[in-house]
Coordinates of N, CA and C in Angstrom, one line a residue:
M1 N 95.8 -3.1 28.8 CA 94.4 -3.7 28.4 C 93.5 -2.8 27.3
K2 N 93.4 -1.8 27.4 CA 92.9 -0.9 26.2 C 93.2 -1.3 25.0
A3 N 94.6 -1.6 24.7 CA 95.4 -1.9 23.5 C 94.8 -3.2 23.2
L4 N 95.0 -4.4 24.1 CA 94.2 -5.5 23.8 C 92.7 -5.7 23.2
L5 N 92.1 -4.7 23.8 CA 90.3 -5.0 23.2 C 90.7 -4.0 22.1
Y6 N 91.2 -3.0 21.8 CA 91.5 -2.2 20.4 C 91.6 -3.3 19.4
K7 N 92.8 -4.1 19.8 CA 93.4 -5.1 18.7 C 92.3 -6.2 18.6
D8 N 91.7 -6.7 19.3 CA 90.5 -7.4 19.0 C 89.2 -6.9 18.3
A9 N 88.7 -5.8 18.5 CA 87.8 -5.1 18.1 C 88.0 -4.8 16.3
M10 N 89.4 -4.4 16.2 CA 89.9 -4.1 14.7 C 90.3 -5.4 13.9
V11 N 90.5 -6.6 14.6 CA 90.5 -7.9 14.1 C 89.1 -8.3 13.8
L12 N 88.3 -8.3 14.7 CA 86.6 -8.7 14.4 C 86.0 -7.6 13.3
W13 N 86.6 -6.3 13.2 CA 85.4 -5.3 12.5 C 84.8 -5.7 11.7
K14 N 85.5 -6.0 10.3 CA 84.9 -6.8 9.1 C 83.7 -7.6 9.2
Q15 N 84.1 -8.4 10.2 CA 82.8 -9.6 10.4 C 81.9 -9.0 11.2
M16 N 82.3 -8.1 12.1 CA 81.4 -7.4 13.3 C 80.3 -6.5 12.2
K17 N 80.6 -5.9 11.4 CA 79.9 -4.7 10.7 C 78.5 -5.3 10.4
L18 N 78.9 -6.6 9.5 CA 77.6 -7.0 8.9 C 76.7 -7.9 10.0
M19 N 77.4 -8.6 10.9 CA 76.8 -9.3 11.9 C 75.9 -8.6 13.0
L20 N 76.7 -7.3 13.3 CA 75.7 -6.4 14.3 C 74.6 -5.8 13.6
L21 N 74.8 -5.6 12.4 CA 73.3 -5.2 11.7 C 72.3 -6.5 11.9
L22 N 72.9 -7.4 11.5 CA 71.8 -8.7 11.4 C 71.3 -9.0 12.9
I23 N 72.3 -8.9 13.9 CA 72.0 -9.0 15.2 C 70.9 -7.9 15.6
L24 N 71.0 -6.5 15.3 CA 70.0 -5.9 15.4 C 68.8 -5.7 14.8
I25 N 68.8 -6.3 13.9 CA 67.3 -6.6 12.8 C 67.0 -7.6 13.5
F26 N 67.6 -8.9 13.6 CA 66.9 -9.9 14.3 C 66.6 -9.5 16.0
A27 N 66.9 -8.9 16.9 CA 66.8 -8.4 18.0 C 65.1 -7.7 17.8
V28 N 65.1 -6.8 17.0 CA 64.0 -5.9 16.7 C 62.6 -6.8 16.2
I29 N 62.8 -7.7 15.5 CA 61.6 -8.5 15.1 C 61.5 -9.4 16.1
P30 N 59.9 -9.7 16.5 CA 59.5 -10.3 17.4 C 59.2 -11.8 17.3
S31 N 60.5 -12.4 17.3 CA 60.5 -14.2 17.3 C 61.4 -14.7 18.0
E32 N 61.2 -15.7 18.5 CA 62.1 -16.5 19.9 C 63.3 -17.0 18.9
F33 N 63.1 -17.5 17.7 CA 64.2 -17.9 16.9 C 65.1 -17.0 16.8
Q34 N 65.0 -16.0 15.8 CA 65.7 -14.5 15.6 C 66.4 -14.1 16.9
N35 N 65.7 -13.9 18.1 CA 66.2 -13.4 19.1 C 67.4 -14.4 19.8
T36 N 66.9 -15.8 19.8 CA 67.8 -16.7 20.2 C 69.4 -16.6 19.2
F37 N 69.0 -16.5 18.0 CA 70.1 -16.6 17.0 C 71.1 -15.1 17.4
A38 N 70.3 -14.2 17.5 CA 71.1 -12.9 17.8 C 71.8 -13.1 19.0
V39 N 71.5 -13.6 20.1 CA 72.3 -13.8 21.4 C 73.1 -15.0 21.1
L40 N 73.1 -15.9 20.4 CA 74.2 -16.9 20.3 C 75.3 -16.4 19.5
Y41 N 74.7 -15.8 18.2 CA 76.0 -15.1 17.6 C 76.8 -14.2 18.4
A42 N 76.2 -13.3 18.9 CA 76.9 -12.3 19.8 C 77.7 -13.2 20.8
A43 N 77.4 -14.1 21.2 CA 78.4 -15.0 22.3 C 79.5 -15.5 21.6
L44 N 79.3 -15.9 20.1 CA 80.3 -16.4 19.5 C 81.3 -15.5 19.0
L45 N 81.5 -14.3 19.2 CA 82.2 -13.3 18.5 C 83.7 -13.4 19.4
P46 N 83.6 -13.6 20.8 CA 84.8 -13.6 21.3 C 85.6 -15.2 20.7
Y47 N 85.1 -16.3 20.6 CA 85.4 -17.4 20.0 C 86.4 -16.8 18.7
S48 N 85.7 -16.3 18.0 CA 86.2 -15.9 16.5 C 87.5 -15.1 16.7
A49 N 87.6 -14.3 17.9 CA 88.6 -13.6 18.2 C 89.8 -14.4 18.4
L50 N 89.5 -15.6 19.2 CA 90.6 -16.5 19.7 C 91.0 -17.3 18.4
A51 N 90.1 -17.5 17.8 CA 90.5 -18.5 16.3 C 91.2 -17.6 15.4
Y52 N 91.0 -16.5 15.3 CA 91.9 -15.4 14.4 C 93.5 -15.3 15.1
D53 N 93.4 -15.1 16.3 CA 94.5 -15.0 17.2 C 95.2 -16.3 17.2
E54 N 94.8 -17.2 17.0 CA 95.6 -18.6 16.8 C 96.3 -18.8 15.8
R55 N 95.3 -18.4 14.5 CA 95.7 -18.6 13.0 C 96.9 -17.8 12.8
S56 N 96.9 -16.5 13.3 CA 98.0 -15.3 13.3 C 99.1 -15.6 14.0
T57 N 99.3 -16.7 15.1 CA 100.1 -16.9 15.8 C 100.4 -15.9 16.9
W58 N 99.4 -15.2 17.4 CA 99.3 -13.9 18.2 C 99.8 -14.1 19.5
N59 N 99.8 -15.5 20.2 CA 100.1 -16.1 21.2 C 101.8 -15.7 21.4
R60 N 102.4 -16.2 20.5 CA 103.6 -16.0 20.6 C 104.3 -14.4 20.5
L61 N 103.7 -13.5 19.7 CA 103.8 -12.1 19.6 C 103.6 -11.7 21.1
A62 N 102.3 -12.1 21.5 CA 102.1 -11.8 22.9 C 102.9 -12.0 24.1
A63 N 103.6 -13.0 24.0 CA 104.7 -13.5 24.9 C 105.8 -12.7 24.9
M64 N 106.1 -11.9 24.0 CA 107.2 -11.1 23.7 C 106.8 -9.5 24.3
M65 N 105.5 -9.3 24.4 CA 105.3 -8.0 24.6 C 104.8 -8.1 26.1
P66 N 104.9 -6.6 26.9 CA 104.8 -6.6 28.3 C 103.3 -6.7 28.8
Y67 N 102.7 -7.7 28.4 CA 101.5 -8.0 28.9 C 101.4 -9.2 29.8
S68 N 101.0 -9.5 30.9 CA 101.0 -10.7 31.7 C 99.6 -11.7 30.9
T69 N 99.9 -13.1 31.4 CA 98.9 -13.9 31.0 C 97.3 -13.4 31.4
A70 N 97.7 -12.8 32.7 CA 96.3 -12.4 33.1 C 95.6 -11.6 32.3
D71 N 96.5 -10.6 32.0 CA 95.8 -9.4 30.9 C 95.5 -9.7 29.9
L72 N 95.9 -10.7 28.7 CA 95.6 -11.4 27.9 C 93.7 -11.9 27.9
V73 N 93.9 -13.0 29.3 CA 92.9 -13.8 29.6 C 91.6 -12.4 29.7
I74 N 91.7 -11.7 30.7 CA 90.9 -10.7 31.1 C 90.4 -9.8 29.9
S75 N 91.3 -9.5 28.9 CA 90.9 -8.9 27.7 C 89.8 -9.5 27.0
K76 N 90.1 -10.9 26.9 CA 89.0 -11.9 26.1 C 87.7 -12.1 27.0
Y77 N 87.7 -12.0 28.3 CA 86.5 -11.9 28.8 C 85.8 -10.6 29.0
I78 N 86.2 -9.8 29.0 CA 85.8 -8.4 28.9 C 85.1 -8.5 27.3
L79 N 85.9 -8.8 26.2 CA 85.2 -8.7 24.8 C 84.1 -9.8 24.9
G80 N 84.0 -10.7 25.6 CA 82.8 -11.6 25.9 C 81.6 -11.0 26.6

């Protein structure tokens, strides 16, 4: 499970660096729009991880590894 979460973090790291900074800035500034944007963008990060996995055909590779389908799904929920 840790390895799956690590994989997702490494896949999203380039995108997350800039967006985490923006999320923190928007969360500090007292504005309803910016707070909403920060929450919505943070909710989209797991969706981005799924899109990257689909583009790189991760599902076929994961089927050959010793992970159950439940482990793959739970790792996405934890990432979310």
